[in-house]
Structures are given as C-alpha cells and as structure tokens.
CSV table of C-alpha atoms in Angstrom, one decimal:
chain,number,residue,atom,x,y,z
A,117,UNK,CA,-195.8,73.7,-37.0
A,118,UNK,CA,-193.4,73.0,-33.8
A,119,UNK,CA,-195.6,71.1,-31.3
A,120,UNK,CA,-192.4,70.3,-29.2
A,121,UNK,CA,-189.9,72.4,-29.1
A,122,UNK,CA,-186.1,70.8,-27.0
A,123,UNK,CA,-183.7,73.7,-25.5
A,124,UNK,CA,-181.0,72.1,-24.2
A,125,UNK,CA,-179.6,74.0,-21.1
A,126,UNK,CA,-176.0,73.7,-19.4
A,127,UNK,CA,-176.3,76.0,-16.4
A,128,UNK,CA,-174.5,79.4,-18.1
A,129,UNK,CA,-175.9,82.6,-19.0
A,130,UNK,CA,-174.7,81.9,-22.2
A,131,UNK,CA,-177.1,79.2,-22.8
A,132,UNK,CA,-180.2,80.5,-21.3
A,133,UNK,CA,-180.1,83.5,-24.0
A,134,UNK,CA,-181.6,80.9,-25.9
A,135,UNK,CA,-184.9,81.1,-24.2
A,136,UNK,CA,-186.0,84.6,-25.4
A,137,UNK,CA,-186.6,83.1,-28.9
A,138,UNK,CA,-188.2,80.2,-27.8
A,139,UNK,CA,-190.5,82.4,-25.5
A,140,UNK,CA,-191.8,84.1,-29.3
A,141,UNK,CA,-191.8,80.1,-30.5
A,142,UNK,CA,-193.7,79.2,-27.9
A,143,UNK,CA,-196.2,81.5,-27.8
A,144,UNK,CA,-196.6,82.1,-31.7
A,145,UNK,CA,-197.2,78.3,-32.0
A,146,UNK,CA,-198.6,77.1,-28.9
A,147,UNK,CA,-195.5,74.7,-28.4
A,148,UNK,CA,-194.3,72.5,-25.4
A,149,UNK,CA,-190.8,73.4,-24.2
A,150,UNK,CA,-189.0,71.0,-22.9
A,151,UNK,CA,-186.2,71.9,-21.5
A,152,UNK,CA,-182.8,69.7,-21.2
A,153,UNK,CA,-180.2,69.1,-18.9
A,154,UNK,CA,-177.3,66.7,-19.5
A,155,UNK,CA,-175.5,65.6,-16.5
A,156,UNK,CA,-172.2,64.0,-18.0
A,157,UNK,CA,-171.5,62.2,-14.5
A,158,UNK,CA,-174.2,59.8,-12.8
A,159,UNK,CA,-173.4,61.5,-9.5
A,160,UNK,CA,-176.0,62.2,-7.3
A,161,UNK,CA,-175.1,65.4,-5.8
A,162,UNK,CA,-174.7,66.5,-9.8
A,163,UNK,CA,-178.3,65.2,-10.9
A,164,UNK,CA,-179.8,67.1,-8.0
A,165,UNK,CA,-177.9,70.2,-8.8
A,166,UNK,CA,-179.2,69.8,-12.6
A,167,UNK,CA,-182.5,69.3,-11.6
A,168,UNK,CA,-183.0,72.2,-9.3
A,169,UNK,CA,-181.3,74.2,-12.3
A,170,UNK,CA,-183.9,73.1,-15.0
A,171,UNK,CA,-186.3,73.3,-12.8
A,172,UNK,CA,-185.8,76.8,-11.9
A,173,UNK,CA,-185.9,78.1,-15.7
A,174,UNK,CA,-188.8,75.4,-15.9
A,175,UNK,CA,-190.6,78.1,-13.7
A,176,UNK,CA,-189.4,81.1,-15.3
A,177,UNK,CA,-190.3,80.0,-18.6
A,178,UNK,CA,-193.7,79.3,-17.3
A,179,UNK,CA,-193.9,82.5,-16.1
A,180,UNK,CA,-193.0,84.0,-18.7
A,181,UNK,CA,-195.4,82.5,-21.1
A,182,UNK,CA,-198.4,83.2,-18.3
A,183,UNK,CA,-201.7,83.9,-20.6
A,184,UNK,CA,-200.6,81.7,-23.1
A,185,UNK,CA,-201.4,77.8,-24.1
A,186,UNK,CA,-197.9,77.1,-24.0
A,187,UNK,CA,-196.5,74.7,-21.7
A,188,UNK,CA,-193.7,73.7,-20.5
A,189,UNK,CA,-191.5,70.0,-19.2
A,190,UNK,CA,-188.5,69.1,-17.9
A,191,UNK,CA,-186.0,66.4,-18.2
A,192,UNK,CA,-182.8,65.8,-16.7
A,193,UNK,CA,-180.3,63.3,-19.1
A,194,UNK,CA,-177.1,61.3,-18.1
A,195,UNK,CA,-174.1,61.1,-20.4
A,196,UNK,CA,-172.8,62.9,-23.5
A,197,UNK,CA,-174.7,66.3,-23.9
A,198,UNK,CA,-174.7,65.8,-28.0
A,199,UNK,CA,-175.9,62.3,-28.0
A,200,UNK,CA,-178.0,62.6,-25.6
A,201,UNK,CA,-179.8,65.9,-27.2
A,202,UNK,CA,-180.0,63.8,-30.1
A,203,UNK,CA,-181.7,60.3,-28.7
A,204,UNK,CA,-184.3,62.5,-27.0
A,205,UNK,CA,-185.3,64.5,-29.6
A,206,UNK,CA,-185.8,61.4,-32.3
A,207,UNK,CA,-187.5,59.4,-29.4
A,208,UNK,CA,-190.0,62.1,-28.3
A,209,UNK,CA,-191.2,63.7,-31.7
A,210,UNK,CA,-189.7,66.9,-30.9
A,211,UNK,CA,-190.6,69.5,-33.6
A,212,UNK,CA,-187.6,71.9,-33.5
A,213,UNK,CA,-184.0,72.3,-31.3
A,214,UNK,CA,-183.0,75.9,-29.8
A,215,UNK,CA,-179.9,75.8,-28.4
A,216,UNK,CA,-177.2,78.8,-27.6
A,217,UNK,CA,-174.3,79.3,-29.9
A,218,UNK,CA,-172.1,79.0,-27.0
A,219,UNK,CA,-172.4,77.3,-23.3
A,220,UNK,CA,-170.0,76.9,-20.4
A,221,UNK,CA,-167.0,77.0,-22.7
A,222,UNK,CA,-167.2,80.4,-23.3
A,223,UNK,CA,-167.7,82.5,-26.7
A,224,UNK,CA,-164.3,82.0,-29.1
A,225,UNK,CA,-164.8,83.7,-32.5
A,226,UNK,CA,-165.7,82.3,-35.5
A,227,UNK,CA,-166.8,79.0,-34.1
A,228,UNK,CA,-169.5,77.1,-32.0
A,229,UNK,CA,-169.3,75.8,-29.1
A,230,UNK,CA,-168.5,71.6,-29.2
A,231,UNK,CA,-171.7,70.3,-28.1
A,232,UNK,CA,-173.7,72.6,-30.8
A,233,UNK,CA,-171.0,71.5,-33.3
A,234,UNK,CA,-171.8,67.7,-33.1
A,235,UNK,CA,-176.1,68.2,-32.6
A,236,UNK,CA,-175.7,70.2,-36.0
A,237,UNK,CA,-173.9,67.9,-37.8
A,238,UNK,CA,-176.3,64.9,-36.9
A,239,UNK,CA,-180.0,66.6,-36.3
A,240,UNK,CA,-182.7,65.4,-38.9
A,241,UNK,CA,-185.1,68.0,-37.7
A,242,UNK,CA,-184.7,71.7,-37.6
A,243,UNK,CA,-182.5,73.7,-35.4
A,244,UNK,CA,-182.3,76.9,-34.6
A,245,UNK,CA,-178.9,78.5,-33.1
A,246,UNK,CA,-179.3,81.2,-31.4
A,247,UNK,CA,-175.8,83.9,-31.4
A,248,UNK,CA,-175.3,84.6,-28.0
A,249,UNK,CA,-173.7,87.9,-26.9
A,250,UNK,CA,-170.9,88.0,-24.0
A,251,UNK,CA,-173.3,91.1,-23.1
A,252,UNK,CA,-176.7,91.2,-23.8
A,253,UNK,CA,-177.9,94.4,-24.8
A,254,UNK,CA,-179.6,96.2,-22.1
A,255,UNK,CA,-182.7,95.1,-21.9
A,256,UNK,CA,-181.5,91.6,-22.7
A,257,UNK,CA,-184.5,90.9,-25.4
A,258,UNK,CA,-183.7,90.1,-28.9
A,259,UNK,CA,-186.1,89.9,-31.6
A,260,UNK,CA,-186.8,86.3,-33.0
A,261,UNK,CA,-186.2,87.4,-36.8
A,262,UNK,CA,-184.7,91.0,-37.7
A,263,UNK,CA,-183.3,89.3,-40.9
A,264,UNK,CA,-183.2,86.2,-43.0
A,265,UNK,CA,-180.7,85.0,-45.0
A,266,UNK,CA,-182.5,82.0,-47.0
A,267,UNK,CA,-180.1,80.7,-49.7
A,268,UNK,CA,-181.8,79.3,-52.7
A,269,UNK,CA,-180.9,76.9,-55.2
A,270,UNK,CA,-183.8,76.4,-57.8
A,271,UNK,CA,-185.0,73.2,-56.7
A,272,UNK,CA,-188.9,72.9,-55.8
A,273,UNK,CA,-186.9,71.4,-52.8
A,274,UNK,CA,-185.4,74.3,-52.2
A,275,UNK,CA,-188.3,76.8,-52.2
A,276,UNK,CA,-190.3,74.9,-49.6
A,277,UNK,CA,-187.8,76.4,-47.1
A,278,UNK,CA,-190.1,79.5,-47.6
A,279,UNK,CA,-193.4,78.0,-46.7
C-alpha cells in the first residue's frame, strides 16, 4: 500500500518525532523511507551540514528497522522546503508523506508549523501529520493509531477511506 514513504526532516527534535510512526509504516508495509532535507541556501558548508544530518537519522532509521525488508534513502534538496517536498514526491512515486506538526519554528497552539501548512494544502497523495509534543513522554514512543477520527459523508467515495 505505501511502497515509498517521504519524511521530510529540518534538523529539530521536533521533526524527528516523526520517525517513530514511520518506523510502524515501515515495517508493517515493507516501505522505502526516504528521508528529506531542504537546504534553503546553495551554500556549501550548509549542504554538507544537511547531509551529515540526514545521513545520520539515515543510519538510525536503519537500525532501527534491523530484521525487517525495509529500506531506507536519502536526499538532500535546495530551495523552498514546501515546494521542494512537493516536486519530489510527484516526481519519485512516493506513496505517503510523514512529516512533524511542528519543526524549527517551534510548537505555537492551535496551528501548524508554515512548511506543513503549504505541503497540506497542495499534496495529491496522502499525508500523515504527526502532533509532536514539546516533551515526549518518557519513553519517547507513541503508538501509530490509538484512535481514529474518520468523518463520513455517504458517498461510495467516502467509504473507501476505510479500506
């Protein structure tokens, strides 16, 4: 069902809470991760820092999922984090997008963080955001799915949600 699955990652803690769901993804569906980094500057000192950082989770993740078929990739982007989220995701057939409720910017109440904001109101595939807490709780893991909201509106449409 999700053969490719993009997490988009910005160097916080806040974002890599993200990557305790898409461990469960991963495994439960055999998935490649790829994960993201969007370097807004075409700097080189930045790109290197980016890479080492995505490459470092790169080998977490891998650990991580150790046993399973999973695997894992990584890519480094330059330019505007939404955008370039997007592009990637339509030109590589990714399956499904995991990204963090809240990055760098910090977690403000009621709202999502700007670059989750723009990939949500353009995505054509699905995306999963993952609420992330100031302070995990103590042993940091989270189930996937304790509860699902799944509004319904009749339509055959609708009720293919639930398959």
């Amino acid at each position: 069902m999700f053969n490719k699955i993009l997490v988009p990652l910005d160097g916080s803690t806040l974002a890599e809470q993200a990557l305790l769901p898409v461990e469960e993804l991963a495994r439960a569906f055999n998935s490649e991760v790829v994960l993201v980094g969007v370097c807004e500057r075409d700097e080189q000192k930045e790109g290197h820092m980016c890479r080492i950082y995505i490459n470092s989770g790169a080998e977490q993740l891998r650990s991580n999922l150790a046993g399973s078929t999973s695997s894992v990739k990584t890519v480094v982007l330059t330019g505007k984090p939404a955008e370039k989220i997007l592009h990637y995701a339509e030109e590589n057939d990714v399956d499904l997008i995991v990204m963090a409720s809240h990055g760098r910017s910090g977690i403000a109440p009621w709202s999502l963080g700007g670059t989750v904001q723009k990939v949500l109101h353009r995505v054509g595939i699905p995306l999963i955001i993952v609420r992330v807490q100031e302070t995990p709780g103590e042993s940091g893991r989270v189930g996937l799915f304790d509860r699902i909201l799944m509004p319904l509106d009749g339509s055959e449409r609708g009720e293919a949600a639930l398959l």
